[in-house]
XYZ file of C-alpha atoms in Angstrom:
537
model
C 112.038 20.272 -37.389
C 113.848 21.084 -34.542
C 114.108 18.397 -32.019
C 112.898 18.544 -28.623
C 114.926 17.698 -25.695
C 112.838 14.773 -22.982
C 115.424 15.886 -19.984
C 116.217 12.067 -20.530
C 116.775 11.894 -24.597
C 116.140 13.385 -27.984
C 114.179 12.927 -30.187
C 114.635 13.562 -33.703
C 111.478 14.458 -36.613
C 112.239 14.718 -40.510
C 109.952 16.229 -43.542
C 108.605 13.285 -45.479
C 106.204 13.467 -48.481
C 103.452 10.577 -49.257
C 101.950 8.914 -52.133
C 98.531 10.745 -52.923
C 95.457 8.108 -53.958
C 92.423 9.568 -56.076
C 89.045 7.657 -55.897
C 86.793 8.604 -58.757
C 83.463 9.398 -57.891
C 80.422 7.034 -59.250
C 76.805 8.032 -57.854
C 76.359 11.039 -60.650
C 77.231 8.501 -63.576
C 75.418 10.035 -66.964
C 71.668 8.845 -67.128
C 70.970 6.959 -70.449
C 68.332 8.500 -72.510
C 66.240 7.384 -75.634
C 63.168 9.641 -78.384
C 59.960 7.840 -78.737
C 56.852 9.412 -80.321
C 52.731 8.629 -80.283
C 49.456 9.586 -81.957
C 45.718 9.866 -81.082
C 43.134 8.938 -83.300
C 40.748 11.949 -84.590
C 38.334 13.145 -82.359
C 34.753 13.708 -83.538
C 32.710 16.433 -83.216
C 28.727 16.432 -83.501
C 26.119 18.999 -82.988
C 22.644 18.741 -82.556
C 19.330 20.165 -81.071
C 15.697 19.861 -79.213
C 12.416 21.829 -79.061
C 9.571 21.150 -75.720
C 6.432 19.430 -76.478
C 2.769 21.184 -75.190
C 2.306 21.078 -71.955
C -1.314 19.317 -70.568
C -2.294 19.317 -66.748
C -4.941 16.916 -65.398
C -6.751 16.220 -61.250
C -8.481 13.359 -60.376
C -10.244 13.073 -56.627
C -10.298 9.856 -54.462
C -12.963 8.763 -52.297
C -13.399 8.677 -48.416
C -11.019 5.879 -47.427
C -12.539 3.275 -44.868
C -10.316 2.810 -41.804
C -8.212 -0.596 -42.116
C -11.133 -1.607 -44.522
C -10.433 -5.623 -44.983
C -7.760 -5.979 -42.381
C -9.069 -6.715 -38.611
C -8.316 -5.289 -35.697
C -5.507 -6.572 -33.406
C -7.966 -6.106 -30.061
C -5.858 -8.888 -28.268
C -4.214 -7.674 -24.666
C -1.463 -9.784 -23.330
C -2.423 -13.132 -25.262
C -6.354 -12.910 -24.042
C -8.692 -12.316 -27.660
C -12.399 -10.672 -26.905
C -15.236 -13.393 -28.353
C -16.063 -12.473 -31.900
C -19.320 -10.758 -30.680
C -17.814 -9.125 -27.973
C -14.897 -7.668 -30.593
C -17.174 -6.949 -32.923
C -19.034 -4.574 -30.782
C -16.087 -2.880 -29.829
C -15.084 -2.358 -34.252
C -17.999 -0.579 -34.643
C -18.565 1.991 -31.331
C -14.893 2.122 -30.599
C -14.799 5.120 -33.253
C -18.108 6.902 -32.463
C -16.507 7.047 -28.714
C -13.409 8.365 -29.611
C -14.922 11.194 -31.699
C -17.205 12.164 -28.566
C -14.331 11.623 -26.337
C -12.020 14.108 -28.023
C -15.376 16.890 -28.364
C -15.707 16.800 -24.516
C -12.008 17.302 -24.309
C -12.677 20.601 -26.539
C -15.629 21.376 -24.446
C -16.299 23.969 -21.838
C -19.482 23.213 -20.930
C -18.932 21.995 -17.586
C -15.628 24.067 -17.093
C -17.184 25.862 -13.993
C -19.284 22.814 -12.228
C -18.667 21.881 -8.494
C -19.735 18.810 -7.187
C -20.513 20.231 -3.621
C -22.352 23.176 -5.045
C -25.444 24.376 -3.567
C -28.483 23.013 -5.145
C -32.111 23.810 -4.586
C -31.861 22.084 -1.750
C -28.716 23.032 0.312
C -29.246 20.329 3.053
C -28.061 16.619 2.686
C -31.081 13.996 3.063
C -31.120 10.818 5.011
C -32.099 8.165 2.467
C -31.431 5.219 4.232
C -31.310 4.627 8.104
C -29.679 0.816 8.589
C -30.264 -0.777 11.477
C -30.822 -4.498 12.849
C -31.477 -6.009 16.425
C -29.273 -9.228 18.275
C -30.785 -11.468 20.509
C -29.276 -11.224 23.877
C -29.637 -13.276 27.246
C -31.640 -11.572 29.540
C -28.950 -11.097 32.040
C -26.162 -9.755 29.819
C -28.190 -6.569 28.923
C -30.699 -4.257 31.329
C -33.597 -2.925 29.167
C -34.417 -4.393 25.847
C -38.348 -6.255 24.750
C -37.823 -10.017 25.687
C -38.589 -12.328 22.462
C -42.009 -13.646 22.921
C -41.601 -17.320 24.163
C -38.065 -16.863 24.952
C -35.789 -15.564 27.656
C -33.842 -13.901 25.060
C -34.093 -9.841 24.904
C -34.131 -8.343 21.948
C -31.147 -5.162 21.505
C -29.801 -2.986 19.097
C -26.421 -2.573 19.531
C -24.844 0.353 18.210
C -22.818 0.455 14.846
C -18.784 0.442 15.924
C -17.725 0.574 12.282
C -18.394 1.220 8.271
C -16.730 -0.273 5.162
C -17.847 -0.668 1.317
C -17.280 -3.342 -0.560
C -14.924 -2.961 -3.835
C -17.869 -2.694 -6.425
C -19.194 0.281 -3.895
C -22.417 -1.062 -4.007
C -22.844 -3.090 -0.248
C -22.394 -1.769 3.103
C -20.997 -3.688 5.742
C -21.398 -2.358 9.443
C -19.953 -3.980 12.617
C -22.019 -3.961 16.065
C -21.222 -4.244 19.814
C -20.652 -2.572 23.265
C -17.570 -1.216 23.504
C -18.281 -0.375 27.543
C -17.439 -3.772 29.088
C -16.263 -4.099 32.218
C -14.717 -8.019 31.737
C -14.935 -10.672 29.283
C -17.673 -9.847 26.566
C -20.403 -12.489 26.646
C -22.709 -10.431 23.989
C -23.809 -11.462 20.746
C -22.951 -9.093 18.000
C -21.882 -9.833 14.415
C -21.686 -7.452 10.868
C -24.545 -6.979 8.979
C -24.530 -5.946 4.760
C -26.992 -4.682 3.182
C -27.086 -4.198 -0.778
C -28.082 -0.235 -0.636
C -28.720 0.069 -4.400
C -30.842 -3.200 -4.412
C -34.578 -4.056 -4.982
C -36.349 -4.975 -1.707
C -33.842 -2.801 0.225
C -35.006 -3.585 4.122
C -33.599 -1.332 6.321
C -33.915 -2.743 9.432
C -33.384 -6.125 8.439
C -29.871 -6.983 6.638
C -29.198 -9.275 3.280
C -26.631 -10.874 5.531
C -25.847 -11.538 9.182
C -22.938 -12.900 10.379
C -23.475 -13.473 14.533
C -20.466 -13.460 16.223
C -20.465 -14.684 20.099
C -18.449 -10.866 21.487
C -18.895 -7.968 20.128
C -17.149 -6.533 17.205
C -15.206 -3.860 17.694
C -14.170 -3.158 13.393
C -15.315 -4.028 9.980
C -12.935 -4.063 6.728
C -14.230 -5.273 3.632
C -11.613 -7.023 0.849
C -10.318 -5.132 -1.914
C -10.880 -7.175 -4.610
C -13.054 -9.595 -3.635
C -16.602 -8.100 -2.806
C -17.769 -11.157 -0.597
C -15.065 -11.201 1.562
C -15.404 -9.599 4.825
C -12.784 -9.238 7.832
C -13.389 -8.659 11.391
C -12.079 -7.743 14.786
C -13.589 -8.661 18.304
C -13.913 -7.268 21.627
C -12.375 -10.690 23.079
C -9.384 -10.046 20.723
C -10.353 -12.518 17.526
C -9.469 -11.761 14.278
C -12.642 -13.418 12.093
C -12.659 -13.465 7.794
C -16.286 -14.345 5.870
C -17.156 -14.971 2.431
C -21.208 -14.341 1.984
C -21.344 -16.284 -1.670
C -20.554 -19.540 0.736
C -22.988 -21.354 2.397
C -21.165 -21.332 5.986
C -20.243 -17.810 6.106
C -16.852 -18.032 8.316
C -13.641 -18.667 6.073
C -11.150 -18.515 8.812
C -11.488 -17.837 12.700
C -7.908 -16.853 15.194
C -7.211 -18.499 18.354
C -6.656 -16.319 21.272
C -3.197 -16.682 22.445
C -0.523 -14.760 24.764
C 1.117 -14.468 20.830
C -2.296 -13.480 19.552
C -4.457 -10.582 20.887
C -6.001 -11.139 24.016
C -7.323 -7.429 24.057
C -10.226 -6.064 21.720
C -8.892 -5.795 18.068
C -9.469 -2.220 16.944
C -8.419 -2.070 13.539
C -8.563 -4.496 10.748
C -6.596 -3.341 7.316
C -6.148 -5.254 4.451
C -2.932 -5.379 2.731
C -0.990 -6.913 -0.250
C 2.032 -9.310 0.150
C 4.413 -8.780 -2.869
C 6.102 -12.202 -2.330
C 2.707 -14.471 -1.580
C 0.618 -12.573 -4.119
C -2.475 -12.335 -2.236
C -3.816 -10.164 0.177
C -2.842 -10.376 4.130
C -4.150 -9.257 6.980
C -3.014 -6.553 9.652
C -4.259 -6.183 13.142
C -4.008 -3.764 16.100
C -5.257 -4.379 19.227
C -5.218 -2.550 23.182
C -2.281 -4.590 23.718
C 0.493 -3.683 22.021
C 0.596 -6.052 19.340
C 0.185 -5.691 15.227
C -0.032 -9.252 13.491
C 0.063 -9.811 10.216
C -2.366 -12.701 9.177
C -2.838 -14.958 6.037
C -5.936 -16.788 4.608
C -3.349 -19.470 3.724
C -3.538 -20.908 6.857
C -6.643 -20.424 8.041
C -5.601 -17.539 10.750
C -4.232 -20.468 11.932
C -1.147 -18.467 14.005
C 0.111 -14.769 12.485
C 3.139 -15.189 10.030
C 4.735 -11.831 11.511
C 4.253 -9.573 14.419
C 5.223 -6.593 16.259
C 5.329 -4.588 19.731
C 4.037 -1.128 20.181
C 7.304 0.096 22.352
C 8.567 3.230 21.371
C 12.201 4.160 22.895
C 12.945 6.882 25.079
C 12.833 9.483 22.275
C 9.886 8.669 21.043
C 8.021 8.686 24.368
C 6.346 12.088 25.909
C 8.440 13.483 28.810
C 6.182 13.099 31.251
C 6.058 9.147 30.487
C 9.628 9.106 30.228
C 10.304 10.172 33.876
C 7.791 7.802 35.052
C 8.818 4.687 36.911
C 7.967 1.596 36.362
C 6.137 2.751 33.383
C 4.690 -0.166 30.602
C 6.742 0.206 27.460
C 3.859 -0.812 25.652
C 1.280 0.549 24.021
C -1.943 0.508 23.412
C -2.419 0.247 19.823
C -6.317 1.848 18.183
C -6.025 2.800 14.505
C -3.848 1.862 12.180
C -3.730 2.442 8.439
C -1.119 1.668 5.633
C -0.388 3.894 2.420
C -2.055 3.478 -1.336
C -4.697 1.440 0.538
C -2.592 -1.184 1.362
C -0.221 -0.915 -1.701
C 2.618 0.480 -0.014
C 3.428 -2.314 2.727
C 6.913 -1.348 4.110
C 5.661 1.323 6.570
C 2.261 2.160 8.336
C 1.326 4.742 10.941
C -0.053 3.715 14.298
C -2.102 5.573 16.768
C -2.507 4.724 19.682
C -5.208 4.713 23.015
C -2.280 7.633 24.976
C -2.844 9.978 21.899
C 0.353 8.931 19.957
C 1.232 8.593 16.600
C 3.884 6.916 15.164
C 4.996 5.986 11.346
C 6.126 2.338 11.661
C 8.933 0.328 9.028
C 8.455 -3.220 8.383
C 12.008 -4.514 7.619
C 13.821 -8.021 6.970
C 11.205 -9.217 4.433
C 12.602 -11.910 3.374
C 11.219 -14.158 0.316
C 11.267 -17.825 1.224
C 13.357 -18.857 -1.532
C 16.242 -17.262 0.205
C 15.709 -17.765 3.649
C 17.302 -21.320 4.143
C 20.603 -19.191 3.012
C 19.851 -16.793 5.399
C 19.756 -19.410 8.866
C 23.512 -20.540 7.974
C 25.697 -20.823 11.493
C 22.187 -20.135 13.605
C 20.252 -22.849 12.836
C 20.742 -26.688 14.004
C 18.008 -28.303 13.175
C 16.123 -28.171 9.437
C 13.626 -25.053 9.481
C 10.432 -24.521 6.671
C 10.392 -21.834 4.338
C 7.781 -19.772 6.624
C 9.443 -20.708 10.133
C 12.700 -19.194 8.357
C 11.607 -16.031 6.965
C 10.023 -15.700 10.118
C 13.545 -16.387 12.256
C 14.849 -14.173 9.814
C 12.265 -11.139 10.857
C 13.824 -11.428 14.338
C 16.883 -8.472 15.652
C 20.241 -10.008 14.542
C 20.766 -9.884 18.032
C 18.093 -11.430 18.878
C 18.373 -14.228 16.303
C 20.184 -16.821 17.687
C 18.946 -17.029 21.162
C 15.476 -17.292 19.540
C 16.503 -20.487 17.443
C 18.750 -21.535 20.276
C 15.280 -21.750 22.907
C 12.915 -22.890 19.831
C 15.379 -26.274 18.807
C 15.670 -26.964 22.470
C 12.002 -27.598 23.159
C 11.720 -29.591 19.321
C 13.867 -32.030 20.193
C 12.504 -32.788 23.207
C 9.052 -32.707 21.671
C 10.576 -36.068 19.130
C 9.870 -33.260 16.632
C 12.933 -33.494 13.755
C 11.735 -29.900 11.870
C 10.531 -26.590 13.121
C 7.504 -25.174 11.601
C 5.694 -21.586 13.061
C 3.196 -24.242 15.345
C 6.448 -24.622 16.845
C 7.629 -21.745 16.963
C 4.967 -20.316 18.806
C 4.518 -23.593 21.070
C 8.126 -23.035 22.196
C 7.310 -19.605 23.970
C 10.214 -17.452 23.183
C 9.675 -14.269 24.391
C 7.672 -11.892 22.911
C 9.404 -9.117 22.770
C 12.412 -10.665 20.656
C 9.831 -12.574 18.180
C 7.250 -9.347 18.329
C 10.259 -6.464 18.389
C 9.169 -2.768 17.902
C 8.665 -1.613 14.315
C 7.967 2.498 15.380
C 10.777 4.353 13.790
C 8.911 8.013 14.402
C 6.906 9.740 16.664
C 4.527 12.895 15.894
C 2.897 15.455 17.531
C 0.904 13.381 19.871
C -2.845 14.506 20.453
C -4.259 15.168 23.394
C -6.746 11.355 24.706
C -6.779 8.334 22.758
C -6.639 8.349 18.558
C -9.986 6.831 16.942
C -8.941 6.737 13.358
C -6.295 7.045 11.070
C -6.557 7.570 6.892
C -3.772 7.880 4.498
C -4.036 10.155 1.424
C -4.978 7.778 -2.105
C -3.370 10.996 -4.037
C -0.001 11.775 -1.842
C 2.114 8.744 -0.080
C 3.485 10.947 2.471
C 0.178 12.625 3.657
C -2.357 10.910 6.293
C -4.868 12.231 8.559
C -6.164 11.633 12.566
C -8.678 11.619 14.483
C -9.004 11.914 18.305
C -10.645 12.243 21.596
C -9.520 15.629 21.631
C -11.721 16.624 18.830
C -8.935 17.460 16.661
C -8.616 16.480 12.735
C -4.670 16.350 12.268
C -2.955 16.831 8.686
C 0.545 15.357 8.886
C 3.212 14.560 6.528
C 5.428 12.153 6.686
C 8.396 14.046 6.456
C 7.536 15.969 9.789
C 6.682 15.794 13.312
C 3.948 18.592 13.501
C 0.498 18.613 11.795
C 0.041 20.548 8.637
C -2.591 21.719 9.647
C -5.753 20.827 12.470
C -9.136 21.094 12.217
C -11.396 21.249 14.993
C -14.617 20.774 13.528
C -16.886 20.650 16.775
C -16.572 20.603 20.595
C -17.555 16.792 20.229
C -15.225 13.475 20.012
C -13.843 12.628 16.403
C -14.570 8.531 16.276
C -13.827 8.009 12.355
C -12.147 10.001 9.531
C -10.826 9.361 6.168
C -10.261 10.675 2.577
C -12.078 10.677 -0.299
C -11.462 8.206 -3.129
C -12.720 10.696 -5.786
C -11.562 14.107 -4.548
C -7.581 14.703 -4.052
C -8.912 17.393 -2.137
C -12.021 16.402 0.203
C -12.538 14.955 3.311
C -14.635 13.581 6.329
C -14.349 12.993 9.895
C -17.467 12.210 11.964
C -17.944 13.359 15.998
C -19.634 11.428 19.421
C -22.587 13.733 18.616
C -23.903 12.002 15.860
C -22.643 14.669 13.137
C -20.490 14.425 10.117
C -18.782 17.283 8.935
C -17.093 17.152 4.957
C -14.025 19.436 3.812
C -12.842 20.833 0.721
C -9.743 22.175 1.354
C -10.141 23.410 -1.488
C -13.204 25.687 -1.383
C -12.142 26.257 2.443
C -10.195 25.595 4.766
C -12.375 26.176 7.949
C -15.898 25.755 6.796
C -17.175 21.965 5.995
C -18.992 22.289 2.610
C -21.328 19.888 4.116
C -22.871 18.370 7.243
C -24.662 15.563 7.987
C -27.087 14.895 10.155
C -29.392 12.514 10.824
C -33.115 14.996 10.739
C -35.126 12.199 12.173
C -33.707 12.238 15.446
C -30.750 9.276 15.315
C -28.538 9.825 18.199
C -24.902 7.929 18.979
C -21.370 8.854 17.486
C -20.374 8.650 13.590
C -18.496 5.782 12.735
């Protein structure tokens, strides 16, 4: 190899042969092999043949089986079981009834049956004319016939309302004058007749419930046939039980926070929290109050003022200076006959029809917790619930006002009596429930009724002679009927046929409509052919 010159020093290289080392591979070494042999036992084989026997067949037939023979039927319902006699009767007749109902379901005998179809006598007949008289002071009325030996005058009062008992056998009617110029001093009341009982006396009620002022409306209890509620011209709400020796159960007082004007309508509704029925009343003073029999109508447990907002008032009323924001109530109705209690519809003296909502329905168990930071004194459950129903913006002021009164009176707890005695501003404890306004009537609304078959459908009648059908979802009426030129004072849906409704007017005629048959002509016209006058209630 030649030398390489670096410019500084030279490096010399020379050839060399290094020694070689060999490492043999061991991974493929030879495998060890071994041979072995085995033999199995001899396998045995065998053959055999077979032949089937001659086939045979046989038939049998069972006797009719008795259902659950020897086994007692389970007739218990929620742990309750009928008596042995009743159970034996049901076990005997139930199969027969089931068989007959199955036959009826397959039958076409009544396919063309019409309950309101014309019969041999097309005009309905008047079966009974129920009325009664009341003794009045001679200076209280003009006319009438004085009773012998007294200075009292026997007077027949107009009927102002009608209601049927829950059994459908007793009719209750309220009586009184409606054209008063001041405080009412007439003797009036409510009469009841069992129209299907023996010995019916049309001119004498079975039970006569007296009042010291004219009665404007009446409502029978939805479940207790003997319980009747009514509202008077002076503003009282009265409840009777006709099964008791002393029928008067409870009567409200006249107060600034109760009614001071005629109670135009009372309705029963179901309280989900108390699991009992309570009363709702509406008055010409613009209040809607809710009462319970648990406190004997000592005070309302809840209340509202009918004060429409600006957008719910008619245009002419919006621009009128100094106009009151409270409207007088004339009619009231709850959906599903009082079973739906979170909303209701109300009618007013000016013709307005409003949908109202009930908010803040807190049960008593949660009321105390809701007063944290608001109340400084202990409040009982009922008063706490009432305070929680006050709008949140006014709740603190109402609590302070009431507690100042309680401290001055030396009280240690706030109750409903203390709340009303403290007299907080009524517009704060009775807020406006109006949520929606419908197209109004021209004149006072005299009746409202919700359909028992559709929760959004209701009807109204008014002094303009119109019967309006509304939906809760629309401000305009779905349909309007004008059966005559007279005012309509009453109206209701049928409880047995969805498309049937009726309205009564000042001409004393009741118009019955079957909307399935005709949207214009009444299916029947109920008229007193004996010459009776007056408006239909």
